């Protein structure tokens, strides 16, 4: 078995890792969404966000694996952080570096491994986003590109530990964080020729909630709304709070018809949750739903603007009916 070497900048790398304050923290949905998506997208039993500490690899997010960490000297990810690109092993059982590795000869019986390095905002490599299978696999060019895109999404969330990209009240991405995550998701879907749809939500009469019941109830309304978003939308969707009472969802691999059905289900869930929680306010929203069109929307800002416009048309039509 070949144990991984240490990077030339190991001391600097570990100093950067300490500033992230990520080691031994609790699981977070924003990372788990990405590993669930990776597991599903590549049809593998295991997907991990692995952070390489001094003598161990620790998993910030893990799907399909019970262990929270392993020794660094037997880790595949320890090798992956030594290079710039994806570290790829089609069949570890016939690779002299890994064939007698205990992670190959015993559980989880690794055969296929692919790990892409994860960089902190200053460029230092912290770990990998990796996918693992117990049977050999061959990756195609599109697979490598998809893994790079998913790794960029993890990097965005690691950067959020240092940069202001998370909304404090709801723990959803703020506008800056959403835009970064959404751009990566759009690039991923565009390359794989998958439909993309964006829904733009605006809470109706939110100001009256604050005025009538106070800002504490206003904050509660926002947290109830955001929690139902997380429960109702899919693992692969990108969620954000981009204004005071404005929320967005980017639906990956979903056309407008499917997105509309999901939003309708969310509306039902929100109504039931408000009743169960005995909210003293009414939670209603206007929504604009726009499917991505490459000829009309050259970036996420253009798609947001189109959905925002449709949302206001929806709001005006509701007022006219009232």
PDB file of N, CA, C and O in Angstrom, residues 167-239:
ATOM      1  N   UNK A 167     -27.796  33.672   4.662  1.00  0.00           N
ATOM      2  CA  UNK A 167     -28.734  34.516   5.381  1.00  0.00           C
ATOM      3  C   UNK A 167     -28.812  34.067   6.835  1.00  0.00           C
ATOM      4  O   UNK A 167     -29.090  32.897   7.118  1.00  0.00           O
ATOM      5  N   UNK A 168     -28.560  34.969   7.757  1.00  0.00           N
ATOM      6  CA  UNK A 168     -28.483  34.606   9.177  1.00  0.00           C
ATOM      7  C   UNK A 168     -29.793  34.078   9.728  1.00  0.00           C
ATOM      8  O   UNK A 168     -29.806  33.140  10.533  1.00  0.00           O
ATOM      9  N   UNK A 169     -30.905  34.659   9.308  1.00  0.00           N
ATOM     10  CA  UNK A 169     -32.196  34.281   9.890  1.00  0.00           C
ATOM     11  C   UNK A 169     -32.659  32.915   9.426  1.00  0.00           C
ATOM     12  O   UNK A 169     -33.064  32.071  10.232  1.00  0.00           O
ATOM     13  N   UNK A 170     -32.608  32.663   8.126  1.00  0.00           N
ATOM     14  CA  UNK A 170     -33.196  31.436   7.568  1.00  0.00           C
ATOM     15  C   UNK A 170     -32.170  30.342   7.296  1.00  0.00           C
ATOM     16  O   UNK A 170     -32.546  29.191   7.062  1.00  0.00           O
ATOM     17  N   UNK A 171     -30.875  30.683   7.281  1.00  0.00           N
ATOM     18  CA  UNK A 171     -29.781  29.765   6.946  1.00  0.00           C
ATOM     19  C   UNK A 171     -29.792  29.336   5.481  1.00  0.00           C
ATOM     20  O   UNK A 171     -29.055  28.438   5.086  1.00  0.00           O
ATOM     21  N   UNK A 172     -30.647  29.975   4.665  1.00  0.00           N
ATOM     22  CA  UNK A 172     -30.581  29.772   3.224  1.00  0.00           C
ATOM     23  C   UNK A 172     -29.467  30.644   2.650  1.00  0.00           C
ATOM     24  O   UNK A 172     -28.967  31.558   3.303  1.00  0.00           O
ATOM     25  N   UNK A 173     -29.069  30.373   1.417  1.00  0.00           N
ATOM     26  CA  UNK A 173     -28.124  31.255   0.740  1.00  0.00           C
ATOM     27  C   UNK A 173     -28.750  32.634   0.559  1.00  0.00           C
ATOM     28  O   UNK A 173     -29.942  32.754   0.286  1.00  0.00           O
ATOM     29  N   UNK A 174     -27.934  33.682   0.737  1.00  0.00           N
ATOM     30  CA  UNK A 174     -28.406  35.011   0.394  1.00  0.00           C
ATOM     31  C   UNK A 174     -28.221  35.226  -1.107  1.00  0.00           C
ATOM     32  O   UNK A 174     -27.861  34.294  -1.832  1.00  0.00           O
ATOM     33  N   UNK A 175     -28.460  36.454  -1.591  1.00  0.00           N
ATOM     34  CA  UNK A 175     -28.392  36.681  -3.036  1.00  0.00           C
ATOM     35  C   UNK A 175     -27.016  36.328  -3.591  1.00  0.00           C
ATOM     36  O   UNK A 175     -26.909  35.672  -4.630  1.00  0.00           O
ATOM     37  N   UNK A 176     -25.975  36.737  -2.915  1.00  0.00           N
ATOM     38  CA  UNK A 176     -24.617  36.453  -3.388  1.00  0.00           C
ATOM     39  C   UNK A 176     -24.352  34.955  -3.443  1.00  0.00           C
ATOM     40  O   UNK A 176     -23.846  34.435  -4.427  1.00  0.00           O
ATOM     41  N   UNK A 177     -24.729  34.258  -2.366  1.00  0.00           N
ATOM     42  CA  UNK A 177     -24.513  32.821  -2.329  1.00  0.00           C
ATOM     43  C   UNK A 177     -25.363  32.081  -3.334  1.00  0.00           C
ATOM     44  O   UNK A 177     -24.899  31.137  -3.987  1.00  0.00           O
ATOM     45  N   UNK A 178     -26.629  32.507  -3.458  1.00  0.00           N
ATOM     46  CA  UNK A 178     -27.520  31.858  -4.419  1.00  0.00           C
ATOM     47  C   UNK A 178     -26.989  32.008  -5.838  1.00  0.00           C
ATOM     48  O   UNK A 178     -26.970  31.047  -6.615  1.00  0.00           O
ATOM     49  N   UNK A 179     -26.577  33.225  -6.207  1.00  0.00           N
ATOM     50  CA  UNK A 179     -26.090  33.458  -7.562  1.00  0.00           C
ATOM     51  C   UNK A 179     -24.912  32.554  -7.895  1.00  0.00           C
ATOM     52  O   UNK A 179     -24.823  31.999  -9.000  1.00  0.00           O
ATOM     53  N   UNK A 180     -24.008  32.383  -6.956  1.00  0.00           N
ATOM     54  CA  UNK A 180     -22.835  31.535  -7.217  1.00  0.00           C
ATOM     55  C   UNK A 180     -23.236  30.074  -7.387  1.00  0.00           C
ATOM     56  O   UNK A 180     -22.789  29.399  -8.321  1.00  0.00           O
ATOM     57  N   UNK A 181     -24.090  29.597  -6.472  1.00  0.00           N
ATOM     58  CA  UNK A 181     -24.527  28.207  -6.558  1.00  0.00           C
ATOM     59  C   UNK A 181     -25.353  27.973  -7.818  1.00  0.00           C
ATOM     60  O   UNK A 181     -25.204  26.954  -8.504  1.00  0.00           O
ATOM     61  N   UNK A 182     -26.212  28.931  -8.145  1.00  0.00           N
ATOM     62  CA  UNK A 182     -27.094  28.778  -9.295  1.00  0.00           C
ATOM     63  C   UNK A 182     -26.318  28.764 -10.606  1.00  0.00           C
ATOM     64  O   UNK A 182     -26.651  28.000 -11.523  1.00  0.00           O
ATOM     65  N   UNK A 183     -25.281  29.587 -10.706  1.00  0.00           N
ATOM     66  CA  UNK A 183     -24.469  29.601 -11.929  1.00  0.00           C
ATOM     67  C   UNK A 183     -23.837  28.232 -12.169  1.00  0.00           C
ATOM     68  O   UNK A 183     -23.826  27.723 -13.300  1.00  0.00           O
ATOM     69  N   UNK A 184     -23.328  27.618 -11.120  1.00  0.00           N
ATOM     70  CA  UNK A 184     -22.725  26.285 -11.264  1.00  0.00           C
ATOM     71  C   UNK A 184     -23.783  25.260 -11.682  1.00  0.00           C
ATOM     72  O   UNK A 184     -23.528  24.419 -12.555  1.00  0.00           O
ATOM     73  N   UNK A 185     -24.960  25.327 -11.075  1.00  0.00           N
ATOM     74  CA  UNK A 185     -26.021  24.384 -11.415  1.00  0.00           C
ATOM     75  C   UNK A 185     -26.494  24.583 -12.852  1.00  0.00           C
ATOM     76  O   UNK A 185     -26.743  23.608 -13.576  1.00  0.00           O
ATOM     77  N   UNK A 186     -26.587  25.836 -13.282  1.00  0.00           N
ATOM     78  CA  UNK A 186     -26.999  26.120 -14.656  1.00  0.00           C
ATOM     79  C   UNK A 186     -25.980  25.582 -15.654  1.00  0.00           C
ATOM     80  O   UNK A 186     -26.352  24.984 -16.670  1.00  0.00           O
ATOM     81  N   UNK A 187     -24.699  25.777 -15.370  1.00  0.00           N
ATOM     82  CA  UNK A 187     -23.660  25.259 -16.264  1.00  0.00           C
ATOM     83  C   UNK A 187     -23.718  23.738 -16.356  1.00  0.00           C
ATOM     84  O   UNK A 187     -23.583  23.152 -17.432  1.00  0.00           O
ATOM     85  N   UNK A 188     -23.935  23.117 -15.211  1.00  0.00           N
ATOM     86  CA  UNK A 188     -24.015  21.655 -15.153  1.00  0.00           C
ATOM     87  C   UNK A 188     -25.183  21.146 -15.991  1.00  0.00           C
ATOM     88  O   UNK A 188     -25.043  20.241 -16.816  1.00  0.00           O
ATOM     89  N   UNK A 189     -26.359  21.734 -15.804  1.00  0.00           N
ATOM     90  CA  UNK A 189     -27.546  21.288 -16.535  1.00  0.00           C
ATOM     91  C   UNK A 189     -27.432  21.608 -18.022  1.00  0.00           C
ATOM     92  O   UNK A 189     -27.860  20.811 -18.867  1.00  0.00           O
ATOM     93  N   UNK A 190     -26.863  22.750 -18.339  1.00  0.00           N
ATOM     94  CA  UNK A 190     -26.740  23.139 -19.750  1.00  0.00           C
ATOM     95  C   UNK A 190     -25.872  22.145 -20.509  1.00  0.00           C
ATOM     96  O   UNK A 190     -26.199  21.737 -21.629  1.00  0.00           O
ATOM     97  N   UNK A 191     -24.754  21.749 -19.896  1.00  0.00           N
ATOM     98  CA  UNK A 191     -23.853  20.792 -20.567  1.00  0.00           C
ATOM     99  C   UNK A 191     -24.524  19.437 -20.746  1.00  0.00           C
ATOM    100  O   UNK A 191     -24.267  18.737 -21.727  1.00  0.00           O
ATOM    101  N   UNK A 192     -25.359  19.053 -19.790  1.00  0.00           N
ATOM    102  CA  UNK A 192     -26.011  17.750 -19.870  1.00  0.00           C
ATOM    103  C   UNK A 192     -27.379  17.823 -20.550  1.00  0.00           C
ATOM    104  O   UNK A 192     -28.118  16.844 -20.550  1.00  0.00           O
ATOM    105  N   UNK A 193     -27.682  19.020 -21.100  1.00  0.00           N
ATOM    106  CA  UNK A 193     -28.939  19.219 -21.835  1.00  0.00           C
ATOM    107  C   UNK A 193     -30.164  18.903 -20.977  1.00  0.00           C
ATOM    108  O   UNK A 193     -31.132  18.282 -21.422  1.00  0.00           O
ATOM    109  N   UNK A 194     -30.122  19.353 -19.718  1.00  0.00           N
ATOM    110  CA  UNK A 194     -31.241  19.166 -18.797  1.00  0.00           C
ATOM    111  C   UNK A 194     -32.002  20.481 -18.643  1.00  0.00           C
ATOM    112  O   UNK A 194     -31.401  21.556 -18.644  1.00  0.00           O
ATOM    113  N   UNK A 195     -33.318  20.433 -18.508  1.00  0.00           N
ATOM    114  CA  UNK A 195     -34.094  21.661 -18.339  1.00  0.00           C
ATOM    115  C   UNK A 195     -33.824  22.310 -16.977  1.00  0.00           C
ATOM    116  O   UNK A 195     -33.524  21.636 -15.997  1.00  0.00           O
ATOM    117  N   UNK A 196     -33.949  23.640 -16.943  1.00  0.00           N
ATOM    118  CA  UNK A 196     -33.734  24.426 -15.730  1.00  0.00           C
ATOM    119  C   UNK A 196     -34.891  25.416 -15.609  1.00  0.00           C
ATOM    120  O   UNK A 196     -35.264  26.064 -16.590  1.00  0.00           O
ATOM    121  N   UNK A 197     -35.431  25.544 -14.421  1.00  0.00           N
ATOM    122  CA  UNK A 197     -36.540  26.474 -14.203  1.00  0.00           C
ATOM    123  C   UNK A 197     -36.325  27.212 -12.882  1.00  0.00           C
ATOM    124  O   UNK A 197     -35.846  26.622 -11.909  1.00  0.00           O
ATOM    125  N   UNK A 198     -36.686  28.495 -12.881  1.00  0.00           N
ATOM    126  CA  UNK A 198     -36.526  29.295 -11.660  1.00  0.00           C
ATOM    127  C   UNK A 198     -37.878  29.802 -11.193  1.00  0.00           C
ATOM    128  O   UNK A 198     -38.697  30.264 -11.997  1.00  0.00           O
ATOM    129  N   UNK A 199     -38.109  29.691  -9.890  1.00  0.00           N
ATOM    130  CA  UNK A 199     -39.325  30.229  -9.267  1.00  0.00           C
ATOM    131  C   UNK A 199     -38.935  31.360  -8.329  1.00  0.00           C
ATOM    132  O   UNK A 199     -38.021  31.221  -7.521  1.00  0.00           O
ATOM    133  N   UNK A 200     -39.641  32.484  -8.450  1.00  0.00           N
ATOM    134  CA  UNK A 200     -39.370  33.685  -7.663  1.00  0.00           C
ATOM    135  C   UNK A 200     -40.592  33.943  -6.773  1.00  0.00           C
ATOM    136  O   UNK A 200     -41.693  34.153  -7.267  1.00  0.00           O
ATOM    137  N   UNK A 201     -40.382  33.925  -5.446  1.00  0.00           N
ATOM    138  CA  UNK A 201     -41.483  34.067  -4.489  1.00  0.00           C
ATOM    139  C   UNK A 201     -41.431  35.427  -3.787  1.00  0.00           C
ATOM    140  O   UNK A 201     -40.344  35.892  -3.423  1.00  0.00           O
ATOM    141  N   UNK A 202     -42.590  36.003  -3.586  1.00  0.00           N
ATOM    142  CA  UNK A 202     -42.710  37.226  -2.789  1.00  0.00           C
ATOM    143  C   UNK A 202     -43.872  37.037  -1.822  1.00  0.00           C
ATOM    144  O   UNK A 202     -44.997  36.718  -2.246  1.00  0.00           O
ATOM    145  N   UNK A 203     -43.598  37.184  -0.517  1.00  0.00           N
ATOM    146  CA  UNK A 203     -44.660  37.003   0.464  1.00  0.00           C
ATOM    147  C   UNK A 203     -45.669  38.136   0.358  1.00  0.00           C
ATOM    148  O   UNK A 203     -45.288  39.312   0.323  1.00  0.00           O
ATOM    149  N   UNK A 204     -46.936  37.796   0.312  1.00  0.00           N
ATOM    150  CA  UNK A 204     -47.993  38.794   0.248  1.00  0.00           C
ATOM    151  C   UNK A 204     -48.282  39.361   1.637  1.00  0.00           C
ATOM    152  O   UNK A 204     -48.309  38.621   2.629  1.00  0.00           O
ATOM    153  N   UNK A 205     -48.453  40.675   1.709  1.00  0.00           N
ATOM    154  CA  UNK A 205     -48.848  41.367   2.945  1.00  0.00           C
ATOM    155  C   UNK A 205     -47.865  41.120   4.088  1.00  0.00           C
ATOM    156  O   UNK A 205     -48.251  41.068   5.263  1.00  0.00           O
ATOM    157  N   UNK A 206     -46.582  40.970   3.740  1.00  0.00           N
ATOM    158  CA  UNK A 206     -45.589  40.731   4.791  1.00  0.00           C
ATOM    159  C   UNK A 206     -45.441  41.954   5.696  1.00  0.00           C
ATOM    160  O   UNK A 206     -45.282  41.833   6.907  1.00  0.00           O
ATOM    161  N   UNK A 207     -45.513  43.140   5.102  1.00  0.00           N
ATOM    162  CA  UNK A 207     -45.391  44.361   5.898  1.00  0.00           C
ATOM    163  C   UNK A 207     -46.482  44.442   6.955  1.00  0.00           C
ATOM    164  O   UNK A 207     -46.247  44.868   8.097  1.00  0.00           O
ATOM    165  N   UNK A 208     -47.681  43.989   6.595  1.00  0.00           N
ATOM    166  CA  UNK A 208     -48.793  44.049   7.554  1.00  0.00           C
ATOM    167  C   UNK A 208     -48.565  43.079   8.717  1.00  0.00           C
ATOM    168  O   UNK A 208     -49.044  43.320   9.827  1.00  0.00           O
ATOM    169  N   UNK A 209     -47.857  41.975   8.469  1.00  0.00           N
ATOM    170  CA  UNK A 209     -47.518  41.056   9.574  1.00  0.00           C
ATOM    171  C   UNK A 209     -46.632  41.778  10.576  1.00  0.00           C
ATOM    172  O   UNK A 209     -46.865  41.729  11.797  1.00  0.00           O
ATOM    173  N   UNK A 210     -45.603  42.455  10.077  1.00  0.00           N
ATOM    174  CA  UNK A 210     -44.717  43.211  10.965  1.00  0.00           C
ATOM    175  C   UNK A 210     -45.476  44.321  11.687  1.00  0.00           C
ATOM    176  O   UNK A 210     -45.299  44.532  12.894  1.00  0.00           O
ATOM    177  N   UNK A 211     -46.322  45.036  10.940  1.00  0.00           N
ATOM    178  CA  UNK A 211     -47.028  46.178  11.529  1.00  0.00           C
ATOM    179  C   UNK A 211     -48.051  45.743  12.570  1.00  0.00           C
ATOM    180  O   UNK A 211     -48.204  46.383  13.616  1.00  0.00           O
ATOM    181  N   UNK A 212     -48.755  44.641  12.283  1.00  0.00           N
ATOM    182  CA  UNK A 212     -49.848  44.225  13.167  1.00  0.00           C
ATOM    183  C   UNK A 212     -49.381  43.367  14.333  1.00  0.00           C
ATOM    184  O   UNK A 212     -49.890  43.495  15.455  1.00  0.00           O
ATOM    185  N   UNK A 213     -48.390  42.485  14.084  1.00  0.00           N
ATOM    186  CA  UNK A 213     -48.000  41.520  15.121  1.00  0.00           C
ATOM    187  C   UNK A 213     -46.587  41.745  15.667  1.00  0.00           C
ATOM    188  O   UNK A 213     -46.204  41.108  16.648  1.00  0.00           O
ATOM    189  N   UNK A 214     -45.804  42.603  15.005  1.00  0.00           N
ATOM    190  CA  UNK A 214     -44.451  42.864  15.482  1.00  0.00           C
ATOM    191  C   UNK A 214     -43.412  42.113  14.664  1.00  0.00           C
ATOM    192  O   UNK A 214     -43.711  41.146  13.960  1.00  0.00           O
ATOM    193  N   UNK A 215     -42.161  42.573  14.787  1.00  0.00           N
ATOM    194  CA  UNK A 215     -41.087  42.010  13.964  1.00  0.00           C
ATOM    195  C   UNK A 215     -40.722  40.581  14.368  1.00  0.00           C
ATOM    196  O   UNK A 215     -40.210  39.817  13.538  1.00  0.00           O
ATOM    197  N   UNK A 216     -40.963  40.222  15.608  1.00  0.00           N
ATOM    198  CA  UNK A 216     -40.683  38.834  16.018  1.00  0.00           C
ATOM    199  C   UNK A 216     -41.558  37.858  15.233  1.00  0.00           C
ATOM    200  O   UNK A 216     -41.088  36.806  14.771  1.00  0.00           O
ATOM    201  N   UNK A 217     -42.832  38.214  15.066  1.00  0.00           N
ATOM    202  CA  UNK A 217     -43.723  37.364  14.268  1.00  0.00           C
ATOM    203  C   UNK A 217     -43.358  37.436  12.793  1.00  0.00           C
ATOM    204  O   UNK A 217     -43.496  36.459  12.058  1.00  0.00           O
ATOM    205  N   UNK A 218     -42.876  38.607  12.351  1.00  0.00           N
ATOM    206  CA  UNK A 218     -42.400  38.713  10.975  1.00  0.00           C
ATOM    207  C   UNK A 218     -41.242  37.774  10.716  1.00  0.00           C
ATOM    208  O   UNK A 218     -41.196  37.085   9.684  1.00  0.00           O
ATOM    209  N   UNK A 219     -40.299  37.716  11.665  1.00  0.00           N
ATOM    210  CA  UNK A 219     -39.168  36.794  11.537  1.00  0.00           C
ATOM    211  C   UNK A 219     -39.650  35.344  11.556  1.00  0.00           C
ATOM    212  O   UNK A 219     -39.132  34.488  10.824  1.00  0.00           O
ATOM    213  N   UNK A 220     -40.649  35.078  12.398  1.00  0.00           N
ATOM    214  CA  UNK A 220     -41.189  33.718  12.465  1.00  0.00           C
ATOM    215  C   UNK A 220     -41.817  33.337  11.133  1.00  0.00           C
ATOM    216  O   UNK A 220     -41.681  32.201  10.661  1.00  0.00           O
ATOM    217  N   UNK A 221     -42.513  34.281  10.504  1.00  0.00           N
ATOM    218  CA  UNK A 221     -43.116  34.006   9.201  1.00  0.00           C
ATOM    219  C   UNK A 221     -42.042  33.625   8.177  1.00  0.00           C
ATOM    220  O   UNK A 221     -42.212  32.674   7.397  1.00  0.00           O
ATOM    221  N   UNK A 222     -40.922  34.328   8.192  1.00  0.00           N
ATOM    222  CA  UNK A 222     -39.831  34.045   7.257  1.00  0.00           C
ATOM    223  C   UNK A 222     -39.215  32.679   7.525  1.00  0.00           C
ATOM    224  O   UNK A 222     -38.879  31.940   6.590  1.00  0.00           O
ATOM    225  N   UNK A 223     -39.043  32.323   8.801  1.00  0.00           N
ATOM    226  CA  UNK A 223     -38.426  31.028   9.117  1.00  0.00           C
ATOM    227  C   UNK A 223     -39.379  29.869   8.817  1.00  0.00           C
ATOM    228  O   UNK A 223     -38.934  28.801   8.383  1.00  0.00           O
ATOM    229  N   UNK A 224     -40.683  30.071   9.032  1.00  0.00           N
ATOM    230  CA  UNK A 224     -41.654  29.029   8.669  1.00  0.00           C
ATOM    231  C   UNK A 224     -41.632  28.816   7.161  1.00  0.00           C
ATOM    232  O   UNK A 224     -41.618  27.676   6.668  1.00  0.00           O
ATOM    233  N   UNK A 225     -41.618  29.915   6.428  1.00  0.00           N
ATOM    234  CA  UNK A 225     -41.603  29.830   4.960  1.00  0.00           C
ATOM    235  C   UNK A 225     -40.345  29.105   4.487  1.00  0.00           C
ATOM    236  O   UNK A 225     -40.412  28.185   3.654  1.00  0.00           O
ATOM    237  N   UNK A 226     -39.181  29.493   5.009  1.00  0.00           N
ATOM    238  CA  UNK A 226     -37.918  28.896   4.555  1.00  0.00           C
ATOM    239  C   UNK A 226     -37.811  27.427   4.949  1.00  0.00           C
ATOM    240  O   UNK A 226     -37.300  26.606   4.181  1.00  0.00           O
ATOM    241  N   UNK A 227     -38.306  27.081   6.143  1.00  0.00           N
ATOM    242  CA  UNK A 227     -38.232  25.673   6.566  1.00  0.00           C
ATOM    243  C   UNK A 227     -39.105  24.790   5.691  1.00  0.00           C
ATOM    244  O   UNK A 227     -38.730  23.651   5.378  1.00  0.00           O
ATOM    245  N   UNK A 228     -40.256  25.309   5.257  1.00  0.00           N
ATOM    246  CA  UNK A 228     -41.102  24.533   4.360  1.00  0.00           C
ATOM    247  C   UNK A 228     -40.490  24.425   2.963  1.00  0.00           C
ATOM    248  O   UNK A 228     -40.696  23.430   2.260  1.00  0.00           O
ATOM    249  N   UNK A 229     -39.739  25.443   2.559  1.00  0.00           N
ATOM    250  CA  UNK A 229     -39.004  25.339   1.301  1.00  0.00           C
ATOM    251  C   UNK A 229     -38.034  24.157   1.348  1.00  0.00           C
ATOM    252  O   UNK A 229     -37.979  23.339   0.428  1.00  0.00           O
ATOM    253  N   UNK A 230     -37.283  24.073   2.431  1.00  0.00           N
ATOM    254  CA  UNK A 230     -36.289  23.003   2.550  1.00  0.00           C
ATOM    255  C   UNK A 230     -36.941  21.634   2.600  1.00  0.00           C
ATOM    256  O   UNK A 230     -36.389  20.649   2.091  1.00  0.00           O
ATOM    257  N   UNK A 231     -38.130  21.547   3.198  1.00  0.00           N
ATOM    258  CA  UNK A 231     -38.822  20.262   3.289  1.00  0.00           C
ATOM    259  C   UNK A 231     -39.525  19.890   1.991  1.00  0.00           C
ATOM    260  O   UNK A 231     -39.670  18.710   1.679  1.00  0.00           O
ATOM    261  N   UNK A 232     -39.974  20.897   1.236  1.00  0.00           N
ATOM    262  CA  UNK A 232     -40.822  20.633   0.071  1.00  0.00           C
ATOM    263  C   UNK A 232     -40.043  20.457  -1.220  1.00  0.00           C
ATOM    264  O   UNK A 232     -40.465  19.696  -2.102  1.00  0.00           O
ATOM    265  N   UNK A 233     -38.925  21.163  -1.363  1.00  0.00           N
ATOM    266  CA  UNK A 233     -38.198  21.102  -2.621  1.00  0.00           C
ATOM    267  C   UNK A 233     -37.164  19.983  -2.604  1.00  0.00           C
ATOM    268  O   UNK A 233     -36.853  19.403  -1.558  1.00  0.00           O
ATOM    269  N   UNK A 234     -36.628  19.680  -3.768  1.00  0.00           N
ATOM    270  CA  UNK A 234     -35.813  18.491  -3.948  1.00  0.00           C
ATOM    271  C   UNK A 234     -34.361  18.739  -3.553  1.00  0.00           C
ATOM    272  O   UNK A 234     -33.898  19.869  -3.475  1.00  0.00           O
ATOM    273  N   UNK A 235     -33.636  17.626  -3.348  1.00  0.00           N
ATOM    274  CA  UNK A 235     -32.236  17.726  -2.943  1.00  0.00           C
ATOM    275  C   UNK A 235     -31.400  18.489  -3.963  1.00  0.00           C
ATOM    276  O   UNK A 235     -30.426  19.162  -3.609  1.00  0.00           O
ATOM    277  N   UNK A 236     -31.749  18.367  -5.220  1.00  0.00           N
ATOM    278  CA  UNK A 236     -30.948  18.965  -6.285  1.00  0.00           C
ATOM    279  C   UNK A 236     -31.274  20.432  -6.538  1.00  0.00           C
ATOM    280  O   UNK A 236     -30.600  21.089  -7.338  1.00  0.00           O
ATOM    281  N   UNK A 237     -32.304  20.980  -5.884  1.00  0.00           N
ATOM    282  CA  UNK A 237     -32.715  22.358  -6.127  1.00  0.00           C
ATOM    283  C   UNK A 237     -31.879  23.326  -5.295  1.00  0.00           C
ATOM    284  O   UNK A 237     -31.451  23.004  -4.182  1.00  0.00           O
ATOM    285  N   UNK A 238     -31.664  24.514  -5.819  1.00  0.00           N
ATOM    286  CA  UNK A 238     -30.877  25.545  -5.145  1.00  0.00           C
ATOM    287  C   UNK A 238     -31.839  26.583  -4.575  1.00  0.00           C
ATOM    288  O   UNK A 238     -32.637  27.169  -5.307  1.00  0.00           O
ATOM    289  N   UNK A 239     -31.760  26.818  -3.255  1.00  0.00           N
ATOM    290  CA  UNK A 239     -32.693  27.696  -2.564  1.00  0.00           C
ATOM    291  C   UNK A 239     -31.990  28.963  -2.099  1.00  0.00           C
ATOM    292  O   UNK A 239     -30.799  28.945  -1.787  1.00  0.00           O
TER     293      UNK A 239
END
